[in-house]
Amino acid sequence: MPTTLSPPAAPAAADARAAPARFETAAPLRFVVNAASGRHDRDETEKRIADALAAAGRAGQVDFAPKGTLAEVAARAASAAAADGGAIVAVGGDGTINAVANAAWDAGCVLGVVPQGTFNYFARTHGIPTDPDAALAALLAASPRAVQVGRVNGHVFLVNASLGLYPDLLEDREAWKSRFGRSRLVAFGAALATLAGEHRRLRLAVELGGKTQLVRTQTLFVGNNRLQFEQVGLPQARAIEHGRIGAVMLKPLGSWRLLGLLLRGAIGRLGEADTVESFAFERMVVRPWLPAGTRIKLAYDGEVVRVRAPVVFEVAPRPLVLLLSPAAA
């Protein structure tokens, strides 16, 4: 994954009329798998894909990306898929899917997804099964469909991107997962521990709709996922996937009140809190009040990087073309 993201040179309006990516069912499917898992998991994944392709009479290949090469492997596979009208398929969690989706979006080819993550918001929102065998069966019966994605400093995100407290939460969650394993219970425990600690408050100049507002907040969260907003009870869920993305800002709070907000979100009532501001937008420019040259921590789809200001959040100027089964569509 990239270590820095550069701001785009100029804004671009979302264009749902962009020409669809070419897709031919006779062309091979190129599966990209993050090879960070063990040898047994790798063999099992390769056999599962080979069996599914053979049963469907389809051509395909599996590329395992060694540590640190995922973006490079995905870019090569996406370029080949664009040339022959095939598709590139991401097999893995949010970080893997994000890297492969960026390669597909850049190359203008079709994307398929076989989810293997903890929450799988992107897959669940688009009706993609979270069971690997069911996801492969759905993939092999799927057809292309354009879906909205967001961008931050020119980099595509599928679920969310954020500044402030949320990137800290993600880093702590990964540390907990490395010790206690991957599960929703572990993720929730990590969130409780993060919110109980000390937090830096952000000072941001937020440019939106031609106006600039100075705000203090503990986190700025931007989401492109309807399901995620619905689950915590935010009304912006209705705007997402219809030309806008949603944003949430929290007023500066102490640890106990932050824990209260976490519980509100868990029961789907976050939108009722008077310490939460949420809104929908097409493009937003954020300039943190930091010393010149200082990088700010940014999270997108579970990955955490450091970037230079300004940070530009926007609806991507063209959709991502995703393989979806008839039932999902």
Coordinates of C-alpha atoms in Angstrom, one line a residue, residues 122-288:
F122 CA -18.3 -3.5 1.0
A123 CA -19.3 -7.0 0.1
R124 CA -22.4 -7.1 2.3
T125 CA -23.7 -3.8 1.0
H126 CA -23.5 -5.1 -2.6
G127 CA -25.0 -8.5 -1.8
I128 CA -21.8 -10.5 -2.2
P129 CA -21.8 -13.6 0.1
T130 CA -19.2 -13.6 2.9
D131 CA -18.8 -17.4 2.7
P132 CA -15.9 -18.0 0.2
D133 CA -17.5 -20.9 -1.7
A134 CA -20.8 -19.0 -2.0
A135 CA -18.9 -15.8 -3.1
L136 CA -17.1 -17.8 -5.8
A137 CA -20.4 -19.3 -7.1
A138 CA -21.9 -15.8 -7.2
L139 CA -18.9 -14.4 -8.9
L140 CA -19.0 -17.0 -11.7
A141 CA -22.7 -16.1 -12.4
A142 CA -22.2 -12.4 -12.1
S143 CA -22.3 -9.5 -14.6
P144 CA -20.8 -6.0 -14.4
R145 CA -22.5 -3.2 -12.7
A146 CA -21.3 0.4 -12.0
V147 CA -21.0 1.3 -8.3
Q148 CA -20.1 4.6 -6.6
V149 CA -16.7 4.9 -4.8
G150 CA -15.1 7.7 -2.9
R151 CA -11.6 9.2 -3.3
V152 CA -9.3 10.8 -0.8
N153 CA -6.3 12.7 -2.3
G154 CA -6.9 10.8 -5.5
H155 CA -6.9 7.3 -3.9
V156 CA -10.1 5.3 -4.1
F157 CA -11.8 4.1 -1.0
L158 CA -14.8 1.8 -0.9
V159 CA -16.1 2.0 2.7
N160 CA -14.6 5.0 4.6
A161 CA -11.7 7.4 5.2
S162 CA -11.0 9.4 8.3
L163 CA -8.8 11.7 10.3
G164 CA -8.2 11.9 14.1
L165 CA -9.5 9.4 16.6
Y166 CA -10.6 6.7 14.1
P167 CA -7.1 6.1 12.6
D168 CA -5.9 5.6 16.2
L169 CA -8.7 3.2 16.8
L170 CA -7.7 1.1 13.7
E171 CA -4.0 1.0 14.8
D172 CA -5.0 -0.2 18.2
R173 CA -7.4 -2.8 16.7
E174 CA -4.7 -4.3 14.6
A175 CA -2.5 -4.6 17.6
W176 CA -5.3 -6.4 19.5
K177 CA -5.9 -8.7 16.6
S178 CA -2.3 -9.7 16.4
R179 CA -2.5 -10.8 20.1
F180 CA -6.1 -12.1 20.4
G181 CA -7.1 -13.1 16.8
R182 CA -9.6 -11.6 14.4
S183 CA -13.2 -11.3 15.6
R184 CA -15.8 -8.7 16.1
L185 CA -15.6 -9.1 19.9
V186 CA -11.8 -8.4 19.8
A187 CA -12.5 -5.3 17.6
F188 CA -15.1 -4.0 20.0
G189 CA -12.7 -4.6 23.0
A190 CA -10.0 -2.6 21.2
A191 CA -12.4 0.2 20.6
L192 CA -13.3 0.4 24.2
A193 CA -9.6 0.5 25.2
T194 CA -8.9 3.3 22.6
L195 CA -11.7 5.5 23.7
A196 CA -10.8 5.2 27.4
G197 CA -7.3 6.7 26.6
E198 CA -6.1 10.2 25.9
H199 CA -6.9 11.8 22.5
R200 CA -5.6 14.7 20.5
R201 CA -8.2 17.2 19.3
L202 CA -8.0 18.3 15.7
R203 CA -8.3 21.9 14.5
L204 CA -9.5 21.9 10.9
A205 CA -10.4 24.4 8.2
V206 CA -13.2 22.7 6.3
E207 CA -14.0 24.0 2.8
L208 CA -17.5 22.8 1.7
G209 CA -19.8 24.3 -0.9
G210 CA -17.6 27.4 -1.4
K211 CA -17.5 28.2 2.3
T212 CA -14.8 27.6 4.9
Q213 CA -15.5 26.8 8.5
L214 CA -13.0 26.4 11.4
V215 CA -13.9 23.4 13.6
R216 CA -12.5 21.5 16.5
T217 CA -13.1 17.8 16.5
Q218 CA -11.8 14.5 17.7
T219 CA -12.4 12.7 14.5
L220 CA -13.6 13.4 10.9
F221 CA -15.1 10.3 9.5
V222 CA -16.2 10.1 5.8
G223 CA -18.2 7.1 4.5
N224 CA -19.2 5.7 1.2
N225 CA -21.0 2.7 2.7
R226 CA -24.8 2.8 3.2
L227 CA -24.8 -0.2 5.5
Q228 CA -22.2 1.2 7.9
F229 CA -24.2 4.4 8.3
E230 CA -27.5 2.6 8.7
Q231 CA -26.1 0.3 11.5
V232 CA -25.1 3.3 13.7
G233 CA -28.3 5.2 12.9
L234 CA -27.2 8.1 10.7
P235 CA -29.6 9.6 8.2
Q236 CA -26.8 10.2 5.6
A237 CA -27.3 6.5 4.6
R238 CA -30.0 7.6 2.2
A239 CA -27.6 9.9 0.3
I240 CA -24.8 7.4 -0.1
E241 CA -24.5 5.7 -3.5
H242 CA -26.7 8.5 -5.1
G243 CA -24.0 10.9 -6.0
R244 CA -22.9 12.0 -2.5
I245 CA -20.9 10.6 0.5
G246 CA -21.5 11.1 4.2
A247 CA -19.4 12.7 6.9
V248 CA -19.4 12.7 10.7
M249 CA -17.6 15.0 13.1
L250 CA -17.6 14.6 16.9
K251 CA -17.4 17.6 19.2
P252 CA -14.5 17.4 21.6
L253 CA -15.5 15.0 24.4
G254 CA -14.0 13.2 27.4
S255 CA -13.4 9.5 27.5
W256 CA -16.6 8.5 29.3
R257 CA -18.8 10.5 26.8
L258 CA -16.9 8.9 23.9
L259 CA -17.7 5.5 25.4
G260 CA -21.3 6.5 25.6
L261 CA -21.3 7.4 21.9
L262 CA -19.8 4.0 21.1
L263 CA -22.7 2.3 22.8
R264 CA -25.2 4.6 21.0
G265 CA -23.7 3.5 17.7
A266 CA -23.8 -0.1 18.7
I267 CA -27.6 0.2 19.2
G268 CA -28.1 2.3 16.1
R269 CA -28.8 5.6 17.7
L270 CA -25.7 7.7 17.0
G271 CA -27.7 10.2 15.0
E272 CA -29.6 11.3 18.1
A273 CA -26.6 12.5 20.0
D274 CA -26.2 16.3 20.1
T275 CA -22.4 16.0 20.1
V276 CA -22.4 14.4 16.6
E277 CA -22.6 16.5 13.4
S278 CA -23.3 14.6 10.2
F279 CA -23.9 15.8 6.6
A280 CA -23.6 14.6 3.0
F281 CA -21.4 16.2 0.3
E282 CA -19.8 15.7 -3.1
R283 CA -16.4 17.3 -2.4
M284 CA -14.7 18.6 0.7
V285 CA -11.2 20.1 1.3
V286 CA -9.8 19.8 4.8
R287 CA -6.7 21.7 6.0
P288 CA -5.5 20.7 9.4

